[in-house]
Tab-separated table of N, CA and C in Angstrom:
chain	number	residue	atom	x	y	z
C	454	UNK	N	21.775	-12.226	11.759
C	454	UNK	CA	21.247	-11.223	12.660
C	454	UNK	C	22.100	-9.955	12.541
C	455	UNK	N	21.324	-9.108	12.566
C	455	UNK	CA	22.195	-7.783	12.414
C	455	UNK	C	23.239	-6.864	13.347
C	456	UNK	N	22.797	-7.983	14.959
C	456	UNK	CA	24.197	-7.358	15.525
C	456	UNK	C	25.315	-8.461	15.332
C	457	UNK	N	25.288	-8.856	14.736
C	457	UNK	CA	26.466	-10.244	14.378
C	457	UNK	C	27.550	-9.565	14.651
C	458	UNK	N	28.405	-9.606	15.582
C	458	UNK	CA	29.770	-8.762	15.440
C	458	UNK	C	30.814	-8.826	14.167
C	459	UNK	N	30.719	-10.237	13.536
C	459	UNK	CA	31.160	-9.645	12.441
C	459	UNK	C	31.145	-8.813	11.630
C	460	UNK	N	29.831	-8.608	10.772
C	460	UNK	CA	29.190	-7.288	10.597
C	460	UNK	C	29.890	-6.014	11.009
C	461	UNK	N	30.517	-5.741	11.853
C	461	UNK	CA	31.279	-4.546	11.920
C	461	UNK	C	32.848	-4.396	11.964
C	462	UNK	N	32.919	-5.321	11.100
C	462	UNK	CA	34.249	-5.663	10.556
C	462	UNK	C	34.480	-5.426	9.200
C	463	UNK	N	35.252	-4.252	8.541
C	463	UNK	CA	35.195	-4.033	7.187
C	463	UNK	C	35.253	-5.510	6.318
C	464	UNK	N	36.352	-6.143	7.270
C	464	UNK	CA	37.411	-7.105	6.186
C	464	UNK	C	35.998	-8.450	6.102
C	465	UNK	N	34.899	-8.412	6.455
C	465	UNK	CA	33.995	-9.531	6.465
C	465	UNK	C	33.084	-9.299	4.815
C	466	UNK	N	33.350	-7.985	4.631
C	466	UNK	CA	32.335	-7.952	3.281
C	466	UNK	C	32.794	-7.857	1.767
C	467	UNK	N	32.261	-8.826	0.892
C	467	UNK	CA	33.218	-9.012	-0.400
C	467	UNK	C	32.691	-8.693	-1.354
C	468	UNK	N	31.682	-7.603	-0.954
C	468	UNK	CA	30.641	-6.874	-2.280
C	468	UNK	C	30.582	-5.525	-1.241
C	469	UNK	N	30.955	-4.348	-2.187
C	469	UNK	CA	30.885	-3.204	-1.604
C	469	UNK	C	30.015	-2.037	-2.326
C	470	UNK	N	29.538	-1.110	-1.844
C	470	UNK	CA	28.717	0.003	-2.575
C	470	UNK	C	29.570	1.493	-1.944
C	471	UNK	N	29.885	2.237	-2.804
C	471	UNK	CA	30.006	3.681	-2.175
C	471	UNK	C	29.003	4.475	-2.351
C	472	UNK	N	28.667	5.333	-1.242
C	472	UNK	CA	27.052	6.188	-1.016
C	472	UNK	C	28.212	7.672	-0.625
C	473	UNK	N	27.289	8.619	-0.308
C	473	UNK	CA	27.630	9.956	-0.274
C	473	UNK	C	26.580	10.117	1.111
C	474	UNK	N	27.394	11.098	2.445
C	474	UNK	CA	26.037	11.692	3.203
C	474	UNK	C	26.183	12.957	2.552
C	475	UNK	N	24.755	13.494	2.446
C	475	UNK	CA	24.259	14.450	1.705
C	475	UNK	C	23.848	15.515	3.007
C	476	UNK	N	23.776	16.432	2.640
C	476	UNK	CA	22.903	17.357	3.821
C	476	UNK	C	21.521	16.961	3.815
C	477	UNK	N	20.836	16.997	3.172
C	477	UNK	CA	19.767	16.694	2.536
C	477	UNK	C	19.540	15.068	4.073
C	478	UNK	N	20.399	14.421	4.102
C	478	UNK	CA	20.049	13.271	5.215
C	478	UNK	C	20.408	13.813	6.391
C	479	UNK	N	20.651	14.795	6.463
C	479	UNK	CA	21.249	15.308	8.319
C	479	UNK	C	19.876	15.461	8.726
C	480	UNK	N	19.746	15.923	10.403
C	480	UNK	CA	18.404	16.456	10.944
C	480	UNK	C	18.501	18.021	11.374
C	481	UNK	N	18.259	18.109	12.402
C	481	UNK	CA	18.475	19.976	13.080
C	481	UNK	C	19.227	19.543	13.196
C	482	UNK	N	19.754	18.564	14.470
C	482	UNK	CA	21.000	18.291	15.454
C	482	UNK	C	22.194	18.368	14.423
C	483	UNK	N	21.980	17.395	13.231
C	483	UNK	CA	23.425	17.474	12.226
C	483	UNK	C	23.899	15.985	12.045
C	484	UNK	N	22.945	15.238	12.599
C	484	UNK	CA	22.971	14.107	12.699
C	484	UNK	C	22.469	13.290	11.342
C	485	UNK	N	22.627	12.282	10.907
C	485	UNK	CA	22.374	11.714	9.901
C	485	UNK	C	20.930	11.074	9.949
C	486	UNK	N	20.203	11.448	9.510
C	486	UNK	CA	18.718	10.770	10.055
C	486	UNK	C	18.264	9.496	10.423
C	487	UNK	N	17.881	8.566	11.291
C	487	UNK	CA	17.788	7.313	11.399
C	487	UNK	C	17.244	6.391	10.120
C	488	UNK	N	16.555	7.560	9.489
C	488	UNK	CA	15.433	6.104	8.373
C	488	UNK	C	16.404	6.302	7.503
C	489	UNK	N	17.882	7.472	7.053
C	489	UNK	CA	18.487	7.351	6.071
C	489	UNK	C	18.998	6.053	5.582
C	490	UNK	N	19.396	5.523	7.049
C	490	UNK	CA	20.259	4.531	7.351
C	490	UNK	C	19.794	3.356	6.339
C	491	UNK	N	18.340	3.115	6.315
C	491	UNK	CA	17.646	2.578	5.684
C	491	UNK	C	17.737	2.494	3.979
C	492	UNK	N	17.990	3.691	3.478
C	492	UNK	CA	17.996	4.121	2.167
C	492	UNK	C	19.993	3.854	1.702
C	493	UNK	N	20.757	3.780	2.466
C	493	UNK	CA	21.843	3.468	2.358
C	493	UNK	C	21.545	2.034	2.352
C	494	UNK	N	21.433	1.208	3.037
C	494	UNK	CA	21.452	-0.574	2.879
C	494	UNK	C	21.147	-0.287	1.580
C	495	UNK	N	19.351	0.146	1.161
C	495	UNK	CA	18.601	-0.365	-0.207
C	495	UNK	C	19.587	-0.498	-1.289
C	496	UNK	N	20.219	1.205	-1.282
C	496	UNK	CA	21.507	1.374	-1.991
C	496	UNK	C	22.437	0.266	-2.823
C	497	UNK	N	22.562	-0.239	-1.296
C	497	UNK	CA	23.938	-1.238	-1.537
C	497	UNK	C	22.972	-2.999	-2.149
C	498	UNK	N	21.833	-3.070	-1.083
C	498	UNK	CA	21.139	-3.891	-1.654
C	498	UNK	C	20.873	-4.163	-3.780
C	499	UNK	N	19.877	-2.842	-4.087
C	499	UNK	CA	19.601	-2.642	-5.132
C	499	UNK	C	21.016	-3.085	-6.342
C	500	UNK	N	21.914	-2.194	-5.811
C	500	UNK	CA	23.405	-2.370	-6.633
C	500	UNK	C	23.174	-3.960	-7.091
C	501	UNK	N	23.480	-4.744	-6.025
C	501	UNK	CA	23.782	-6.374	-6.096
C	501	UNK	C	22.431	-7.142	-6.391
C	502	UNK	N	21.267	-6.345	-6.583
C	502	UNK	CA	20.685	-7.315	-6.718
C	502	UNK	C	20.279	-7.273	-8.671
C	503	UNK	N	20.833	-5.979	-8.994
C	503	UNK	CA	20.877	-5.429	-10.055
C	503	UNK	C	21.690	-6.581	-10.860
C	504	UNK	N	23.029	-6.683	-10.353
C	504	UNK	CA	23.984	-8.072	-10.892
C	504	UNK	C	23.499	-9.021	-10.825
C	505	UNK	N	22.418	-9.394	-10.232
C	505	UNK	CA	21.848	-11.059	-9.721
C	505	UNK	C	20.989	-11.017	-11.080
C	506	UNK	N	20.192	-10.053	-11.146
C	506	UNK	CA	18.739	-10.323	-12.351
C	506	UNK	C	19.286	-10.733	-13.826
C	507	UNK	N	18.529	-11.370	-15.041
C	507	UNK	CA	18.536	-11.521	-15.584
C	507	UNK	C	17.502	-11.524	-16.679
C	508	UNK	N	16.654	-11.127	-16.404
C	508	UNK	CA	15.209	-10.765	-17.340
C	508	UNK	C	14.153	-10.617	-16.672
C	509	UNK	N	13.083	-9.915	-17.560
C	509	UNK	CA	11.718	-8.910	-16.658
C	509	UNK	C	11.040	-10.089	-16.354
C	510	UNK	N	11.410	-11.527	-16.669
C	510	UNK	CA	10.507	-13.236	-15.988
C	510	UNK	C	10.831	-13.008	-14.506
C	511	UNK	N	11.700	-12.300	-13.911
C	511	UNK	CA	11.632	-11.961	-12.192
C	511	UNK	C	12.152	-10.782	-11.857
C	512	UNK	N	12.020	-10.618	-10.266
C	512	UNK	CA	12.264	-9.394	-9.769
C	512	UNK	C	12.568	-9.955	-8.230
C	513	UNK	N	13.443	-9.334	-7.599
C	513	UNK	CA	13.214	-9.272	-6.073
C	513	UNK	C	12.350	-8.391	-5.450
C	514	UNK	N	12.303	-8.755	-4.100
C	514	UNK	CA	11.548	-8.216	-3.239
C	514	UNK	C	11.818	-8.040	-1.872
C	515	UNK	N	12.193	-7.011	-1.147
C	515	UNK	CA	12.477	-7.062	0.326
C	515	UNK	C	11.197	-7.909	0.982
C	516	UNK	N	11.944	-8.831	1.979
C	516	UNK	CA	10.562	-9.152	2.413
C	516	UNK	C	10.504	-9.162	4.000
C	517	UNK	N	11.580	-8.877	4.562
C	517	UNK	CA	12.172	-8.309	5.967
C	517	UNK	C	13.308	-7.787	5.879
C	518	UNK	N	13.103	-6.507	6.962
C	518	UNK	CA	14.742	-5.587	6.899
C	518	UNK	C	14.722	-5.260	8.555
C	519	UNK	N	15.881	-5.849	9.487
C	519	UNK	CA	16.403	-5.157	10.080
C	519	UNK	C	17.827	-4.366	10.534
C	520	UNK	N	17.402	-3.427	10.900
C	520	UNK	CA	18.693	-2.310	11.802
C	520	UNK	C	19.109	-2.313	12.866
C	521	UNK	N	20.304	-2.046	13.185
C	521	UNK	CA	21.210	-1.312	14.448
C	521	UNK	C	21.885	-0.802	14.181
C	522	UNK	N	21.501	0.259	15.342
C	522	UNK	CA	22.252	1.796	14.871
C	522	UNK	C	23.508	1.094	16.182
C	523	UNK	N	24.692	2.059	15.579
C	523	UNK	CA	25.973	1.765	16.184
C	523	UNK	C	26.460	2.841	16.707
C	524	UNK	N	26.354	4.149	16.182
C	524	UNK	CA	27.622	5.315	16.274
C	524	UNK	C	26.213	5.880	15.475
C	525	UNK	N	26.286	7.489	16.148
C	525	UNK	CA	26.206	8.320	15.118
C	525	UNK	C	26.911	8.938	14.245
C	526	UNK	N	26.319	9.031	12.812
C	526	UNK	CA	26.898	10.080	11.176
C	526	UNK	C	27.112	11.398	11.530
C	527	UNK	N	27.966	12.005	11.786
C	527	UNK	CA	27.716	13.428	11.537
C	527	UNK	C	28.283	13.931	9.819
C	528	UNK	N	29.210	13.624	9.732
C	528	UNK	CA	30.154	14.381	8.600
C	528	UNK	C	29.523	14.264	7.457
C	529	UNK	N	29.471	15.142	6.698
C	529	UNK	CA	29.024	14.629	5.037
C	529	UNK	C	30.283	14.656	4.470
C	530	UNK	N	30.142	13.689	3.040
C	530	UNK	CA	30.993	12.843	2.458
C	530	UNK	C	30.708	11.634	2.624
C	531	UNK	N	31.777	10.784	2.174
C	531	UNK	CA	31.808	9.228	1.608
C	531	UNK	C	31.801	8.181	2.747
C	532	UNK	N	30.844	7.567	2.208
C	532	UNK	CA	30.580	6.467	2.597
C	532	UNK	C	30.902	4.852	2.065
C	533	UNK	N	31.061	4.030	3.218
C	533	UNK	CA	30.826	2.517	2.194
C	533	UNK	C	30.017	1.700	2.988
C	534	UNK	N	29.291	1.341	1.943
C	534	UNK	CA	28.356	-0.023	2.606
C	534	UNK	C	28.749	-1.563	1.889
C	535	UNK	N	29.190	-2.345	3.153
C	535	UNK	CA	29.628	-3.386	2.360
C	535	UNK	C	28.353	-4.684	2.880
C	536	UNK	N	28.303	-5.512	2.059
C	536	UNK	CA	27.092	-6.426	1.587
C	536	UNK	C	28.030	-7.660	1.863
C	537	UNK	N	27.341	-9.142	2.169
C	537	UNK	CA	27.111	-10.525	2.357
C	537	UNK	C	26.454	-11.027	2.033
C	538	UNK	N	26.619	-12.263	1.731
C	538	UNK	CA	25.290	-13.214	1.783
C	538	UNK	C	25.769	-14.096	2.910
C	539	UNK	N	24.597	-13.908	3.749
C	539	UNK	CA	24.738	-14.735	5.300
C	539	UNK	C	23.527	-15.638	5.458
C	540	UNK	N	22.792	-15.966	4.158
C	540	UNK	CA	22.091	-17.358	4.109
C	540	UNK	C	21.257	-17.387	2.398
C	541	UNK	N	21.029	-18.652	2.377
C	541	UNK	CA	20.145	-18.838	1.002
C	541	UNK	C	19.286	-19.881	0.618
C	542	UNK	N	18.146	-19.356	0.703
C	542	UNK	CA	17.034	-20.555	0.784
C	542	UNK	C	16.352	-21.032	-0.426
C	543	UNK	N	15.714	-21.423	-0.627
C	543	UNK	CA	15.121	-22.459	-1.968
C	543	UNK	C	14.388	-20.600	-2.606
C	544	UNK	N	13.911	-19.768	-2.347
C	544	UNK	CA	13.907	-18.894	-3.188
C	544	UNK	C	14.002	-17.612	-2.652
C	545	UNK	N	15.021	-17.598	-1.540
C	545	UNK	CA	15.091	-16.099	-0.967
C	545	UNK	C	16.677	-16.404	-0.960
C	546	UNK	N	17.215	-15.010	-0.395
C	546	UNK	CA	18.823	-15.134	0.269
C	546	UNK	C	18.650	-14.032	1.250
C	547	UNK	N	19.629	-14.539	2.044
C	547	UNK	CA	19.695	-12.935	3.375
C	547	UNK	C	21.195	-12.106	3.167
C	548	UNK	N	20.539	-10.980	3.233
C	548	UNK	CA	22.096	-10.492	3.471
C	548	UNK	C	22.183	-9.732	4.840
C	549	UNK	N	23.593	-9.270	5.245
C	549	UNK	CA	24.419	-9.363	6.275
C	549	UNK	C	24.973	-7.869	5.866
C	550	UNK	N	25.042	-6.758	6.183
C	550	UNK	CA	25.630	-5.199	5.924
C	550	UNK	C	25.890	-4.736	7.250
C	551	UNK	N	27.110	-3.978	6.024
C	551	UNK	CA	27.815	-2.835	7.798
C	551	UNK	C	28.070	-1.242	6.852
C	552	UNK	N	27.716	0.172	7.425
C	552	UNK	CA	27.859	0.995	7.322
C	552	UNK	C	28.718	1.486	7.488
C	553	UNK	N	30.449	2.286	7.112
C	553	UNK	CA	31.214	2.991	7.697
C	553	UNK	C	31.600	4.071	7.295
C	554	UNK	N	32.266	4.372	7.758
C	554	UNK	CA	32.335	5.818	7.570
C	554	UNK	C	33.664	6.093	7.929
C	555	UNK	N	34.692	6.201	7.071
C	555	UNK	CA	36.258	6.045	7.223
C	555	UNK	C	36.144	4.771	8.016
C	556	UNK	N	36.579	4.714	9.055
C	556	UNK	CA	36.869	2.652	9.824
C	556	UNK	C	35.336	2.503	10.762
C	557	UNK	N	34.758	3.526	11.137
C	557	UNK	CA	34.115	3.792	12.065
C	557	UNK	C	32.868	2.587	11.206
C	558	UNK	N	32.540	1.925	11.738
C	558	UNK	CA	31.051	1.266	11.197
C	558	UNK	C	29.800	1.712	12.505
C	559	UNK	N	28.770	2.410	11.532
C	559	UNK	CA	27.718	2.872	11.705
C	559	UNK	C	26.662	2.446	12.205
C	560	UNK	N	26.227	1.409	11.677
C	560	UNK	CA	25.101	0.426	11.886
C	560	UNK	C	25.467	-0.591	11.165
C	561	UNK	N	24.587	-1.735	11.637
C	561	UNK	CA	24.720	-2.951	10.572
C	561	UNK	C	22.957	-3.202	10.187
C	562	UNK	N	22.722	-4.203	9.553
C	562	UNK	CA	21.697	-4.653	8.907
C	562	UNK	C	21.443	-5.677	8.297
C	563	UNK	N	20.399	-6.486	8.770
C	563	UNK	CA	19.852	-7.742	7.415
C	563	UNK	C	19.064	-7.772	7.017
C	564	UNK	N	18.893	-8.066	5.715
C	564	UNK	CA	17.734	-8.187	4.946
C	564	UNK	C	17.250	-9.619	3.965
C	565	UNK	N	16.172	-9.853	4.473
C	565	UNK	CA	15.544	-11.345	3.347
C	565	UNK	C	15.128	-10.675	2.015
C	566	UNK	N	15.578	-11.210	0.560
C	566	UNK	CA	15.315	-10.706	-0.205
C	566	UNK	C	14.880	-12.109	-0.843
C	567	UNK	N	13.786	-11.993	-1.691
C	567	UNK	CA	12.870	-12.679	-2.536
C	567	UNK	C	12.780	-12.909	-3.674
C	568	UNK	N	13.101	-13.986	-4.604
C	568	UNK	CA	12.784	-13.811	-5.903
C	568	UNK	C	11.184	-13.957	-6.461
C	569	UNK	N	10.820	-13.197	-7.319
C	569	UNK	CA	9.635	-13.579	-7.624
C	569	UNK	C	9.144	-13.554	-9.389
C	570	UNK	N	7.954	-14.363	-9.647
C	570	UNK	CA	7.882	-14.955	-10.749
C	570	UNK	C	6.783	-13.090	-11.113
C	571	UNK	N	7.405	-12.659	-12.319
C	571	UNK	CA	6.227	-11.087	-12.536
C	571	UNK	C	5.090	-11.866	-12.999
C	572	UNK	N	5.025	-12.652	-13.160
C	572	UNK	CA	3.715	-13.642	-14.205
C	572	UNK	C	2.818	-13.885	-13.091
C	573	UNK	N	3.251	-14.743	-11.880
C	573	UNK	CA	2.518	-15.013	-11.152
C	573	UNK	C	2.413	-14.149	-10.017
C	574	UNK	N	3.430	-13.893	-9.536
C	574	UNK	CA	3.665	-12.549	-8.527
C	574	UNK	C	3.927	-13.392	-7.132
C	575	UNK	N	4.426	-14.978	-7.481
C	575	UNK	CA	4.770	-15.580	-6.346
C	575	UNK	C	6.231	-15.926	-6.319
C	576	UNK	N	6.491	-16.180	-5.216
C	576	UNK	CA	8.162	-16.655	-4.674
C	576	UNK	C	8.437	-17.828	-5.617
C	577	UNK	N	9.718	-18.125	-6.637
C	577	UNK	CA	10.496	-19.036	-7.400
C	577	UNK	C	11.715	-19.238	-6.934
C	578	UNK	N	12.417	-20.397	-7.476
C	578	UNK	CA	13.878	-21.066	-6.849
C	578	UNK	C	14.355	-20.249	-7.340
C	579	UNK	N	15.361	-20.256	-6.400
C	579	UNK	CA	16.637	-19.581	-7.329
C	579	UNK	C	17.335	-19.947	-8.335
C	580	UNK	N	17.572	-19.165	-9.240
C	580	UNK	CA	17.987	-20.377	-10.329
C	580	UNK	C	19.565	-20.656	-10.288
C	581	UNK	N	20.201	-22.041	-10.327
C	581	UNK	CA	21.482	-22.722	-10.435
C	581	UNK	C	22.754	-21.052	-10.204
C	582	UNK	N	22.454	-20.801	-11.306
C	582	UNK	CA	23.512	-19.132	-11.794
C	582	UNK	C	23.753	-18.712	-10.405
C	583	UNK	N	22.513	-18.057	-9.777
C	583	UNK	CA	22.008	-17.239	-9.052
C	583	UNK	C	22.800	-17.371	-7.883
C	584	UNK	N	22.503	-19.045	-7.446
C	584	UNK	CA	22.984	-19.303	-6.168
C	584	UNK	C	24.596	-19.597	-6.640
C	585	UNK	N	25.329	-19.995	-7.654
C	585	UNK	CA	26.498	-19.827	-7.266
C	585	UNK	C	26.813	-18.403	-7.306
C	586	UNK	N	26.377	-17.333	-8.314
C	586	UNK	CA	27.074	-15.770	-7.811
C	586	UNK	C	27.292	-15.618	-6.328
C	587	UNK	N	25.837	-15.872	-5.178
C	587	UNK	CA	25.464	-15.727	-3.829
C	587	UNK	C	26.665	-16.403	-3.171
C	588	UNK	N	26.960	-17.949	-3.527
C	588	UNK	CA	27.357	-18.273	-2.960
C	588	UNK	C	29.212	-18.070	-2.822
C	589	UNK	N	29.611	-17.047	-4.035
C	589	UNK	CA	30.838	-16.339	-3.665
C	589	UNK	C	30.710	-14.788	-2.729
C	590	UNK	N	29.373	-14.321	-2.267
C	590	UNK	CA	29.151	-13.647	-1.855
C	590	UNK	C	28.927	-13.559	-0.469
C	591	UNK	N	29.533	-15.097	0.238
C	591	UNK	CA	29.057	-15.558	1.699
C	591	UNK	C	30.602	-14.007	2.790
C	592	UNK	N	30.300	-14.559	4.000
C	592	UNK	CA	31.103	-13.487	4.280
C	592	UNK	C	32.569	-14.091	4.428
C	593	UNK	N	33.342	-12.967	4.367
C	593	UNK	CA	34.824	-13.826	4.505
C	593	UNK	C	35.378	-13.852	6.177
C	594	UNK	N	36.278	-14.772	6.108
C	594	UNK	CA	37.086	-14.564	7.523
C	594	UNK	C	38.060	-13.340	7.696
C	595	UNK	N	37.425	-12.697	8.605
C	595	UNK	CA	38.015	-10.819	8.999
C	595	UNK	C	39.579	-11.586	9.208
C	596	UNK	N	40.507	-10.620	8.272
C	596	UNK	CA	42.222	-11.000	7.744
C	596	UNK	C	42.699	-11.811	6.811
C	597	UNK	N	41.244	-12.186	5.887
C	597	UNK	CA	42.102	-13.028	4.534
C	597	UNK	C	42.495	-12.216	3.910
């Protein structure tokens, strides 16, 4: 679940992405736009799921995403979004994300992601590989 308090604990995530706020994502106010928030997870999502694939025989698929917003973005500059795997099923996995921004975490987020067969265009196991990469990807205990 995406308010998991862990989740807003840097030291819980053991796959990380660096993003940039752009002006381009602020609003009038100067605020970071809510759906950006959205396009930052994919970000960090896409990255890792990029390492997971192994040939055009599959693809993932978001197949639920939720948010909580935490703090508002103002500043542009650097970002990190760090990634989990906080479950894994016979052909999906969930992940577990937190947004920050220097220590400050932003929002968190989970998402069910899907493997699927391009041939048939239906949900397949994960294959053996797959789930052990995932399964060094579970979250860690905040201070190892």
């Amino acid at each position: 679940m995406p308010n998991d308090p862990a989740l807003k604990i840097a030291d819980t995530f053991p796959f990380w992405t660096e993003e940039r706020v752009r002006f381009g994502d602020t609003d009038r106010l100067g605020h970071v736009n809510n759906a950006i928030y959205g396009t930052y997870l994919e970000t960090a999502r896409v990255e890792l799921m990029q390492q997971l694939l192994r040939g055009p025989e599959t693809y993932f698929v978001l197949a639920r995403m939720s948010l909580d917003y935490l703090a508002e973005m103002k500043e542009l500059g650097p970002i990190r979004i760090g990634t989990a795997i906080t479950g894994i099923g016979r052909s999906s996995f969930t992940t577990g994300q937190g947004i920050f921004q220097g220590e400050m975490c932003s929002a968190t987020g989970e998402g069910v992601v899907v493997l699927v067969d391009a041939e048939t265009r239906r949900s397949t196991p994960l294959p053996e590989d797959v789930r052990a990469a995932l399964e060094k990807l579970k979250p860690k205990n905040p201070g190892e």
